[in-house]
CSV table of C-alpha atoms and ligand atoms in Angstrom, one decimal:
chain,number,residue,atom,x,y,z
M,1,UNK,CA,0.0,0.0,0.0
M,2,UNK,CA,1.5,3.3,-1.0
M,3,UNK,CA,0.5,6.1,1.3
M,4,UNK,CA,0.6,9.0,-1.0
M,5,UNK,CA,-2.1,7.8,-3.5
M,6,UNK,CA,-3.3,11.0,-5.0
M,7,UNK,CA,-2.4,14.6,-4.0
M,8,UNK,CA,-4.6,16.5,-1.6
M,9,UNK,CA,-5.1,19.4,-3.9
M,10,UNK,CA,-4.9,18.3,-7.6
M,11,UNK,CA,-8.3,19.6,-8.9
M,12,UNK,CA,-7.3,23.1,-10.0
M,13,UNK,CA,-4.0,22.2,-11.6
M,14,UNK,CA,-3.3,21.3,-15.2
M,15,UNK,CA,0.2,19.9,-14.7
M,16,UNK,CA,1.8,17.9,-11.9
M,17,UNK,CA,4.3,19.6,-9.6
M,18,UNK,CA,8.0,19.8,-10.6
M,19,UNK,CA,9.8,16.9,-8.9
M,20,UNK,CA,12.5,19.0,-7.3
M,21,UNK,CA,9.9,21.4,-6.0
M,22,UNK,CA,7.7,18.5,-4.7
M,23,UNK,CA,10.6,17.2,-2.7
M,24,UNK,CA,11.5,20.6,-1.5
M,25,UNK,CA,8.0,21.3,-0.1
M,26,UNK,CA,7.5,17.9,1.6
M,27,UNK,CA,7.5,17.8,5.3
M,28,UNK,CA,6.8,14.1,5.8
M,29,UNK,CA,10.5,13.2,6.2
M,30,UNK,CA,10.3,15.0,9.5
M,31,UNK,CA,6.7,15.5,10.4
M,32,UNK,CA,6.0,11.8,10.4
M,33,UNK,CA,7.1,12.1,14.0
M,34,UNK,CA,3.7,13.6,14.6
M,35,UNK,CA,1.9,10.4,13.4
M,36,UNK,CA,0.7,9.3,16.9
M,37,UNK,CA,-0.9,12.8,17.4
M,38,UNK,CA,-2.3,12.9,13.9
M,39,UNK,CA,-4.0,9.6,14.5
M,40,UNK,CA,-5.4,10.7,17.9
M,41,UNK,CA,-6.7,14.0,16.4
M,42,UNK,CA,-8.3,12.1,13.5
M,43,UNK,CA,-10.1,9.8,15.9
M,44,UNK,CA,-11.4,12.7,17.9
M,45,UNK,CA,-12.4,14.6,14.7
M,46,UNK,CA,-14.2,11.5,13.3
M,47,UNK,CA,-16.3,11.3,16.4
M,48,UNK,CA,-17.0,15.0,16.4
M,49,UNK,CA,-18.2,15.1,12.8
M,50,UNK,CA,-20.3,12.0,13.4
M,51,UNK,CA,-22.0,13.8,16.3
M,52,UNK,CA,-22.5,16.8,14.0
M,53,UNK,CA,-24.4,14.5,11.6
M,54,UNK,CA,-21.7,14.5,8.9
M,55,UNK,CA,-20.9,10.8,9.1
M,56,UNK,CA,-23.2,7.8,9.7
M,57,UNK,CA,-22.3,5.6,12.6
M,58,UNK,CA,-21.2,2.9,10.1
M,59,UNK,CA,-18.9,5.4,8.3
M,60,UNK,CA,-17.4,6.6,11.6
M,61,UNK,CA,-16.8,3.0,12.7
M,62,UNK,CA,-15.1,2.2,9.4
M,63,UNK,CA,-12.8,5.2,9.7
M,64,UNK,CA,-12.0,4.5,13.3
M,65,UNK,CA,-11.2,0.8,12.4
M,66,UNK,CA,-8.9,2.0,9.5
M,67,UNK,CA,-7.1,4.4,11.8
M,68,UNK,CA,-6.4,1.5,14.2
M,69,UNK,CA,-5.0,-0.5,11.2
M,70,UNK,CA,-2.8,2.4,10.2
M,71,UNK,CA,-1.4,2.7,13.7
M,72,UNK,CA,-0.7,-1.1,13.9
M,73,UNK,CA,1.0,-1.1,10.5
M,74,UNK,CA,3.1,2.0,11.3
M,75,UNK,CA,4.3,0.2,14.5
M,76,UNK,CA,5.2,-3.1,12.8
M,77,UNK,CA,6.4,-1.9,9.5
M,78,UNK,CA,9.0,0.9,9.9
M,79,UNK,CA,9.8,1.0,6.2
M,80,UNK,CA,6.2,2.0,5.4
M,81,UNK,CA,6.5,5.6,6.4
M,82,UNK,CA,10.2,5.6,5.5
M,83,UNK,CA,9.5,4.8,1.9
M,84,UNK,CA,6.3,6.8,1.5
M,85,UNK,CA,6.3,9.8,-0.8
M,86,UNK,CA,3.5,11.5,1.1
M,87,UNK,CA,3.6,15.2,1.2
M,88,UNK,CA,3.1,15.4,5.0
M,89,UNK,CA,1.7,13.4,7.9
M,90,UNK,CA,-1.8,14.6,7.1
M,91,UNK,CA,-1.6,13.4,3.5
M,92,UNK,CA,-0.1,10.1,4.7
M,93,UNK,CA,-3.0,9.3,6.9
M,94,UNK,CA,-5.7,10.4,4.5
M,95,UNK,CA,-4.2,8.4,1.7
M,96,UNK,CA,-3.8,5.4,3.8
M,97,UNK,CA,-7.5,5.7,4.9
M,98,UNK,CA,-8.7,5.9,1.3
M,99,UNK,CA,-6.6,2.9,0.4
M,100,UNK,CA,-8.1,0.9,3.2
M,101,UNK,CA,-11.8,1.9,3.0
M,102,UNK,CA,-12.2,3.8,-0.3
M,103,UNK,CA,-13.8,7.2,-0.7
M,104,UNK,CA,-15.3,7.2,2.9
M,105,UNK,CA,-11.8,7.9,4.0
M,106,UNK,CA,-11.9,11.3,2.3
M,107,UNK,CA,-14.9,12.2,4.5
M,108,UNK,CA,-12.7,12.7,7.5
M,109,UNK,CA,-11.4,15.9,6.1
M,110,UNK,CA,-14.9,17.5,6.3
M,111,UNK,CA,-14.9,20.9,8.0
M,112,UNK,CA,-11.2,21.0,8.8
M,113,UNK,CA,-7.9,22.1,7.2
M,114,UNK,CA,-4.4,21.0,7.5
M,115,UNK,CA,-3.8,24.4,9.1
M,116,UNK,CA,-5.8,23.6,12.2
M,117,UNK,CA,-4.6,20.0,12.1
M,118,UNK,CA,-0.9,20.8,12.1
M,119,UNK,CA,-1.4,23.4,14.9
M,120,UNK,CA,-3.2,20.8,17.0
M,121,UNK,CA,-0.7,17.9,16.4
M,122,UNK,CA,2.2,20.2,17.1
M,123,UNK,CA,0.7,21.5,20.4
M,124,UNK,CA,0.1,17.9,21.5
M,125,UNK,CA,3.7,17.1,20.7
M,126,UNK,CA,5.0,20.0,22.7
M,127,UNK,CA,2.8,19.1,25.7
M,128,UNK,CA,4.3,15.6,25.8
M,129,UNK,CA,7.8,16.9,25.1
M,130,UNK,CA,7.6,19.2,28.1
M,131,UNK,CA,6.5,16.3,30.3
M,132,UNK,CA,9.6,14.2,29.3
M,133,UNK,CA,12.0,17.1,29.7
M,134,UNK,CA,10.5,18.0,33.1
M,135,UNK,CA,10.8,14.4,34.3
M,136,UNK,CA,14.5,14.3,33.2
M,137,UNK,CA,15.2,17.6,34.9
M,138,UNK,CA,13.7,16.3,38.1
M,139,UNK,CA,16.0,13.4,37.9
M,140,UNK,CA,19.0,15.6,37.4
M,141,UNK,CA,17.9,17.6,40.5
M,142,UNK,CA,17.7,14.3,42.5
M,143,UNK,CA,21.3,13.4,41.4
M,144,UNK,CA,22.6,16.8,42.5
M,145,UNK,CA,20.8,16.6,45.9
M,146,UNK,CA,22.2,13.1,46.4
M,147,UNK,CA,25.8,14.3,45.9
M,148,UNK,CA,25.0,17.3,48.2
M,149,UNK,CA,23.8,15.0,50.9
M,150,UNK,CA,26.9,12.7,50.5
M,151,UNK,CA,29.3,15.6,50.9
M,152,UNK,CA,27.2,17.7,53.1
M,153,UNK,CA,30.0,19.2,55.3
M,154,UNK,CA,32.9,19.4,52.9
M,155,UNK,CA,34.1,23.0,52.3
M,156,UNK,CA,35.5,24.3,49.0
M,157,UNK,CA,36.9,27.7,47.8
M,158,UNK,CA,33.9,29.8,46.7
M,159,UNK,CA,35.0,31.9,43.7
M,160,UNK,CA,34.2,35.1,42.0
M,161,UNK,CA,36.0,36.0,38.7
M,162,UNK,CA,37.3,32.4,39.1
M,163,UNK,CA,39.5,33.7,41.9
M,164,UNK,CA,39.4,32.4,45.5
M,165,UNK,CA,36.9,34.5,47.3
M,166,UNK,CA,35.3,33.0,50.5
M,167,UNK,CA,34.9,29.4,51.7
M,168,UNK,CA,31.6,27.8,51.1
M,169,UNK,CA,30.2,24.2,51.4
M,170,UNK,CA,30.5,22.0,48.3
M,171,UNK,CA,26.8,21.1,48.9
M,172,UNK,CA,26.0,24.9,48.7
M,173,UNK,CA,27.7,25.0,45.3
M,174,UNK,CA,25.6,22.0,44.1
M,175,UNK,CA,22.4,23.6,45.5
M,176,UNK,CA,23.1,26.8,43.4
M,177,UNK,CA,22.7,24.6,40.3
M,178,UNK,CA,19.6,23.0,41.8
M,179,UNK,CA,17.9,26.3,42.1
M,180,UNK,CA,18.4,27.0,38.4
M,181,UNK,CA,17.0,23.7,37.4
M,182,UNK,CA,13.9,24.2,39.6
M,183,UNK,CA,13.3,27.5,37.7
M,184,UNK,CA,13.7,25.6,34.5
M,185,UNK,CA,10.8,23.3,35.5
M,186,UNK,CA,8.7,26.4,36.1
M,187,UNK,CA,9.6,27.7,32.6
M,188,UNK,CA,8.7,24.3,31.1
M,189,UNK,CA,5.3,24.5,32.9
M,190,UNK,CA,4.8,27.9,31.3
M,191,UNK,CA,5.5,26.4,27.9
M,192,UNK,CA,3.0,23.6,28.6
M,193,UNK,CA,0.3,26.1,29.5
M,194,UNK,CA,1.0,28.1,26.3
M,195,UNK,CA,0.0,25.0,24.4
M,196,UNK,CA,-3.0,24.3,26.6
M,197,UNK,CA,-5.8,25.3,24.1
M,198,UNK,CA,-7.0,23.3,21.2
M,199,UNK,CA,-7.0,24.9,17.7
M,200,UNK,CA,-9.1,22.1,16.1
M,201,UNK,CA,-12.3,23.6,14.6
M,202,UNK,CA,-10.5,26.7,13.4
M,203,UNK,CA,-10.3,25.1,10.0
M,204,UNK,CA,-8.3,27.0,7.4
M,205,UNK,CA,-8.7,30.4,9.1
M,206,UNK,CA,-12.3,31.4,9.7
M,207,UNK,CA,-13.7,28.5,11.8
M,208,UNK,CA,-15.4,25.4,10.7
M,209,UNK,CA,-18.8,25.8,9.0
M,210,UNK,CA,-20.3,22.7,10.7
M,211,UNK,CA,-21.8,22.5,14.2
M,212,UNK,CA,-18.8,21.1,16.0
M,213,UNK,CA,-18.6,21.1,19.8
M,214,UNK,CA,-15.1,22.5,20.1
M,215,UNK,CA,-15.1,22.4,23.9
M,216,UNK,CA,-15.9,18.7,23.9
M,217,UNK,CA,-13.3,18.1,21.2
M,218,UNK,CA,-10.6,20.0,23.2
M,219,UNK,CA,-11.4,18.0,26.3
M,220,UNK,CA,-11.3,14.7,24.5
M,221,UNK,CA,-7.8,15.6,23.3
M,222,UNK,CA,-6.6,16.5,26.8
M,223,UNK,CA,-6.5,20.3,26.2
M,224,UNK,CA,-7.9,22.8,28.7
M,225,UNK,CA,-10.3,24.3,26.2
M,226,UNK,CA,-10.7,25.5,22.6
M,227,UNK,CA,-8.6,28.5,21.3
M,228,UNK,CA,-10.4,31.8,21.3
M,229,UNK,CA,-9.8,33.0,17.7
M,230,UNK,CA,-9.7,30.9,14.6
M,231,UNK,CA,-7.3,33.1,12.7
M,232,UNK,CA,-4.8,33.3,15.7
M,233,UNK,CA,-5.2,29.5,16.0
M,234,UNK,CA,-3.6,28.8,12.6
M,235,UNK,CA,-1.0,31.6,12.8
M,236,UNK,CA,0.3,31.4,16.3
M,237,UNK,CA,3.5,29.5,17.2
M,238,UNK,CA,4.2,31.2,20.6
M,239,UNK,CA,3.8,27.8,22.3
M,240,UNK,CA,6.8,26.6,20.3
M,241,UNK,CA,8.8,29.7,21.1
M,242,UNK,CA,8.0,29.3,24.8
M,243,UNK,CA,9.2,25.7,24.7
M,244,UNK,CA,12.4,26.7,22.8
M,245,UNK,CA,13.0,29.5,25.3
M,246,UNK,CA,12.6,27.1,28.2
M,247,UNK,CA,14.9,24.6,26.5
M,248,UNK,CA,17.5,27.3,25.8
M,249,UNK,CA,17.7,28.4,29.4
M,250,UNK,CA,17.8,24.8,30.6
M,251,UNK,CA,20.6,24.1,28.1
M,252,UNK,CA,22.4,27.2,29.2
M,253,UNK,CA,22.2,26.0,32.8
M,254,UNK,CA,23.5,22.6,31.8
M,255,UNK,CA,26.3,24.3,29.9
M,256,UNK,CA,27.4,26.3,32.9
M,257,UNK,CA,27.3,23.2,35.2
M,258,UNK,CA,29.4,21.5,32.5
M,259,UNK,CA,31.9,24.2,32.5
M,260,UNK,CA,32.3,23.9,36.3
M,261,UNK,CA,32.6,20.1,35.9
M,262,UNK,CA,35.2,20.4,33.2
M,263,UNK,CA,37.3,22.7,35.3
M,264,UNK,CA,36.9,20.5,38.4
M,265,UNK,CA,38.1,17.5,36.4
M,266,UNK,CA,41.4,19.2,35.5
M,267,UNK,CA,44.6,18.3,37.4
M,268,UNK,CA,44.8,22.0,38.5
M,269,UNK,CA,41.4,21.8,40.3
M,270,UNK,CA,41.0,18.1,40.8
M,271,UNK,CA,37.8,18.7,42.8
M,272,UNK,CA,35.8,15.9,41.1
M,273,UNK,CA,36.7,13.2,38.6
M,274,UNK,CA,34.1,12.1,36.1
M,275,UNK,CA,33.1,8.4,36.4
M,276,UNK,CA,34.5,6.0,33.8
M,277,UNK,CA,30.9,5.6,32.6
M,278,UNK,CA,31.0,9.3,31.5
M,279,UNK,CA,34.5,9.8,30.3
M,280,UNK,CA,36.5,8.8,27.2
M,281,UNK,CA,40.2,8.2,26.5
M,282,UNK,CA,42.6,9.6,24.0
M,283,UNK,CA,43.7,7.6,20.9
M,284,UNK,CA,47.3,8.8,21.4
M,285,UNK,CA,47.9,9.7,25.1
M,286,UNK,CA,47.3,6.7,27.2
M,287,UNK,CA,47.0,8.6,30.5
M,288,UNK,CA,44.0,10.7,29.3
M,289,UNK,CA,40.6,10.6,30.9
M,290,UNK,CA,38.5,13.3,29.3
M,291,UNK,CA,35.3,14.8,30.6
M,292,UNK,CA,33.6,14.5,27.1
M,293,UNK,CA,30.1,14.1,28.6
M,294,UNK,CA,30.3,17.6,30.0
M,295,UNK,CA,32.1,19.0,27.0
M,296,UNK,CA,29.4,17.7,24.6
M,297,UNK,CA,26.5,18.9,26.8
M,298,UNK,CA,28.2,22.4,26.8
M,299,UNK,CA,28.7,22.1,23.0
M,300,UNK,CA,25.2,21.1,22.2
M,301,UNK,CA,23.7,24.1,24.0
M,302,UNK,CA,24.2,26.0,20.8
M,303,UNK,CA,21.6,23.8,19.1
M,304,UNK,CA,18.8,24.9,21.5
M,305,UNK,CA,19.7,28.6,21.4
M,306,UNK,CA,20.0,28.6,17.6
M,307,UNK,CA,16.7,26.9,17.3
M,308,UNK,CA,15.1,29.7,19.3
M,309,UNK,CA,16.7,32.4,17.2
M,310,UNK,CA,15.8,30.5,14.0
M,311,UNK,CA,12.1,30.2,14.8
M,312,UNK,CA,11.9,33.9,15.9
M,313,UNK,CA,13.4,34.8,12.5
M,314,UNK,CA,11.0,32.6,10.7
M,315,UNK,CA,8.0,34.1,12.4
M,316,UNK,CA,9.0,37.8,12.4
M,317,UNK,CA,7.8,39.0,9.0
M,318,UNK,CA,4.7,36.7,8.5
M,319,UNK,CA,1.4,38.1,7.7
M,320,UNK,CA,-1.6,37.0,9.8
M,321,UNK,CA,-3.0,33.6,8.9
M,322,UNK,CA,-1.3,30.3,7.9
M,323,UNK,CA,1.8,30.8,5.7
M,324,UNK,CA,3.8,27.8,4.4
M,325,UNK,CA,6.8,29.3,6.1
M,326,UNK,CA,5.2,27.9,9.3
M,327,UNK,CA,6.2,24.4,8.2
M,328,UNK,CA,9.7,25.5,9.3
M,329,UNK,CA,8.6,25.4,12.9
M,330,UNK,CA,9.0,21.7,13.5
M,331,UNK,CA,12.6,20.8,12.8
M,332,UNK,CA,14.1,23.4,15.3
M,333,UNK,CA,11.8,22.2,18.0
M,334,UNK,CA,12.5,18.5,17.4
M,335,UNK,CA,16.3,19.2,17.4
M,336,UNK,CA,16.3,21.4,20.5
M,337,UNK,CA,14.1,18.9,22.3
M,338,UNK,CA,16.1,15.8,21.4
M,339,UNK,CA,19.5,17.4,22.2
M,340,UNK,CA,18.5,19.1,25.4
M,341,UNK,CA,16.6,16.1,26.8
M,342,UNK,CA,19.5,13.8,26.0
M,343,UNK,CA,21.9,16.4,27.7
M,344,UNK,CA,19.8,16.5,30.8
M,345,UNK,CA,19.7,12.7,31.0
M,346,UNK,CA,23.5,12.4,30.5
M,347,UNK,CA,24.1,15.1,33.1
M,348,UNK,CA,22.0,13.3,35.7
M,349,UNK,CA,24.1,10.2,35.1
M,350,UNK,CA,27.4,12.1,35.1
M,351,UNK,CA,26.6,13.8,38.4
M,352,UNK,CA,25.7,10.5,39.9
M,353,UNK,CA,28.9,8.8,38.8
M,354,UNK,CA,31.4,11.6,39.5
M,355,UNK,CA,34.0,10.9,42.3
M,356,UNK,CA,34.1,13.9,44.6
M,357,UNK,CA,37.6,14.5,45.9
M,358,UNK,CA,36.9,15.6,49.5
M,359,UNK,CA,40.6,15.8,50.5
M,360,UNK,CA,41.4,18.1,47.6
M,361,UNK,CA,38.4,20.3,48.3
M,362,UNK,CA,39.4,20.7,51.9
M,363,UNK,CA,42.9,21.4,51.0
M,364,UNK,CA,41.9,24.1,48.5
M,365,UNK,CA,39.5,25.6,51.0
M,366,UNK,CA,42.4,25.9,53.4
M,367,UNK,CA,43.9,28.8,51.3
M,368,UNK,CA,44.4,31.6,53.8
M,369,UNK,CA,43.4,34.2,51.2
M,370,UNK,CA,39.8,32.9,51.6
M,371,UNK,CA,39.8,34.2,55.2
M,372,UNK,CA,40.7,37.9,54.5
M,373,UNK,CA,37.0,38.9,54.7
M,374,UNK,CA,36.9,37.3,58.2
M,375,UNK,CA,39.7,39.6,59.4
M,376,UNK,CA,37.9,42.6,58.1
M,377,UNK,CA,34.6,41.5,59.7
M,378,UNK,CA,36.5,41.0,62.9
M,379,UNK,CA,37.5,44.7,62.9
M,380,UNK,CA,34.0,45.8,62.0
M,381,UNK,CA,32.6,43.9,65.0
M,382,UNK,CA,35.1,46.1,67.1
M,383,UNK,CA,33.8,49.3,65.6
M,384,UNK,CA,35.9,50.0,62.6
M,385,UNK,CA,33.9,51.1,59.5
M,386,UNK,CA,34.0,48.4,56.9
M,387,UNK,CA,35.9,50.5,54.2
M,388,UNK,CA,38.7,51.1,56.7
M,389,UNK,CA,38.8,47.5,57.8
M,390,UNK,CA,39.0,46.4,54.1
M,391,UNK,CA,42.0,48.7,53.6
M,392,UNK,CA,43.8,47.5,56.7
M,393,UNK,CA,43.5,43.8,55.7
M,394,UNK,CA,44.4,44.7,52.1
M,395,UNK,CA,47.7,46.2,53.4
M,396,UNK,CA,48.4,43.1,55.5
M,397,UNK,CA,47.8,40.8,52.6
M,398,UNK,CA,50.2,42.9,50.4
M,399,UNK,CA,52.8,42.9,53.1
M,400,UNK,CA,52.6,39.1,53.5
M,401,UNK,CA,52.8,38.7,49.8
M,402,UNK,CA,56.0,40.7,49.7
M,403,UNK,CA,57.6,38.5,52.4
M,404,UNK,CA,56.4,35.4,50.7
M,405,UNK,CA,54.4,33.9,53.6
M,406,UNK,CA,50.6,33.4,54.1
M,407,UNK,CA,49.2,36.4,55.8
M,408,UNK,CA,47.5,34.3,58.5
M,409,UNK,CA,51.0,33.3,59.8
M,410,UNK,CA,52.0,36.8,60.6
M,411,UNK,CA,52.5,37.2,64.4
M,412,UNK,CA,49.8,39.1,66.4
M,413,UNK,CA,52.1,42.0,67.2
M,414,UNK,CA,52.8,42.5,63.5
M,415,UNK,CA,49.0,42.5,62.8
M,416,UNK,CA,48.5,44.9,65.7
M,417,UNK,CA,50.9,47.3,63.9
M,418,UNK,CA,48.2,47.6,61.2
M,419,UNK,CA,45.3,47.8,63.7
M,420,UNK,CA,45.3,47.8,67.5
M,421,UNK,CA,41.9,46.2,67.4
M,422,UNK,CA,43.4,42.8,66.6
M,423,UNK,CA,43.7,40.6,69.7
M,424,UNK,CA,44.3,36.9,70.5
M,425,UNK,CA,40.6,36.0,69.7
M,426,UNK,CA,41.4,36.6,66.0
M,427,UNK,CA,42.7,33.1,65.5
M,428,UNK,CA,39.2,31.7,66.3
M,429,UNK,CA,37.6,33.7,63.6
M,430,UNK,CA,40.3,32.7,61.1
M,431,UNK,CA,39.1,29.2,60.3
M,432,UNK,CA,37.3,27.7,57.4
M,433,UNK,CA,34.7,26.3,59.7
M,434,UNK,CA,33.9,29.5,61.5
M,435,UNK,CA,33.9,31.5,58.2
M,436,UNK,CA,31.3,29.0,56.8
M,437,UNK,CA,29.3,28.9,60.1
M,438,UNK,CA,29.2,32.7,60.1
M,439,UNK,CA,27.0,32.8,57.0
M,440,UNK,CA,24.0,31.8,59.0
M,441,UNK,CA,21.3,33.7,57.1
M,442,UNK,CA,18.5,32.4,54.9
M,443,UNK,CA,20.2,31.2,51.7
M,444,UNK,CA,23.7,31.3,53.3
M,445,UNK,CA,26.3,28.6,53.4
M,446,UNK,CA,26.3,27.8,57.1
M,447,UNK,CA,26.0,24.0,57.6
M,448,UNK,CA,22.6,24.2,59.3
M,449,UNK,CA,21.2,26.3,56.5
M,450,UNK,CA,22.6,24.0,53.8
M,451,UNK,CA,21.1,21.0,55.6
M,452,UNK,CA,17.7,22.7,55.7
M,453,UNK,CA,18.0,23.7,52.1
M,454,UNK,CA,18.7,20.1,51.0
M,455,UNK,CA,15.6,19.0,52.9
M,456,UNK,CA,13.5,21.8,51.4
M,457,UNK,CA,14.6,20.9,47.9
M,458,UNK,CA,13.8,17.3,48.4
M,459,UNK,CA,10.3,18.2,49.5
M,460,UNK,CA,9.9,20.5,46.6
M,461,UNK,CA,11.0,17.7,44.3
M,462,UNK,CA,8.6,15.2,45.8
M,463,UNK,CA,5.7,17.6,45.4
M,464,UNK,CA,6.7,18.2,41.7
M,465,UNK,CA,6.9,14.5,41.0
M,466,UNK,CA,3.6,13.9,42.7
M,467,UNK,CA,2.0,16.6,40.5
M,468,UNK,CA,3.5,15.4,37.2
R,1,LIG,N1,2.9,20.4,6.2
R,1,LIG,C1,2.3,21.6,6.6
R,1,LIG,C2,3.0,22.2,7.8
R,1,LIG,O1,3.7,21.6,8.4
R,1,LIG,C3,0.9,21.3,6.9
R,1,LIG,C4,0.0,22.5,6.7
R,1,LIG,C5,-0.2,22.7,5.2
R,1,LIG,N2,-1.1,23.7,5.0
R,1,LIG,C6,-1.2,24.3,3.8
R,1,LIG,N3,-2.2,25.1,3.6
R,1,LIG,N4,-0.4,24.0,2.8
R,1,LIG,O2,2.8,23.4,8.1
């Protein structure tokens, strides 16, 4: 059975389409991915037009039976769609129906257009795609929380400008990434809501001319209701843009996590080693263990962002109504979805299998430079304005640098020559533990706050998973 049969629109043409042009305008090579949605939408539409008196019960039953057969064949015979020369997924299904049951098959296209069909199929795809990406993102958050729990009390050098700044807990660092991924889940939800209304019944642009219960149709397809304006229904692709935006930010977050992990895997940092499961070797240098999982996740981010820019550019100059340019909406969304979803899944695994080097983290957190703020705060607590305290400690650090020793090993009387406010209690303030413990504010890195934060994130994750 060839799916294409006759064209969908031959009547007013004297000559067949140019072969090169026919290939150029086909979307079936990529929109066949929408086949499950096309079949679902065809089933709902068949029942809707039967209710509207446009099909007899027998015709509707025959169409529904044929749709089941198409589904079964598409599942068992992969070459069928592969080898078809159908123009698009709508043409493929209609032609297959006609081959199975004759002219009754054509009746399914009563009162509708490929314009409202494609908008409906694509929204259904985006809603499912959001659900898978959201699920994978929740798993990535779970992996990060697990590592945070495992290494709950390990300090590390917190950095700004990639320079040692102040000590923080390694778990606090992981939780910073977790917050971003939670916001990604919110953005994914926004994208799902943007695709929550059903365009079916908008027909080509003006609305169907038959008495279709659009609300019932929308409900049957799992939408929240019908779209409000038929012309907007066939023109709008904001739901695709919203999903691409959510994916772009998610991919950007993944990329930044990747950058941290690539740095951490270097011998200079050596904070965490990627698991063998998520590394590759070199074909020439036997010692190499490369963090390719993270590098590729970082590299593939460009696909999501370029898909967003690409679709924005496609949509920018279009007049209102369906324009064939809109067929260009699907490939960028498929590509961004596939690459980002895979990236999230790989990241969840790579976080779980990485070996955290606690000894090295503690050693790096022991850099005395990280405690300079503590000395300034010590002076502030004894009444010195912070600007002055900052200057005093800056001078001490400079002096120590000149003499080539850590500033924390300068004797107390030397320190007192910079400020008489220093006394023997200073040494208690100058430890990694007390520096971390001092950040005891909401959102701070003090151990108790971090423990609470892990617990709160876990609860939030459980609530999310329960509501999915
Ligand atoms: N393949 C088309 C698309 O993806 C389906 C809609 C075609 N509509 C039309 N009026 N030619 O957009």
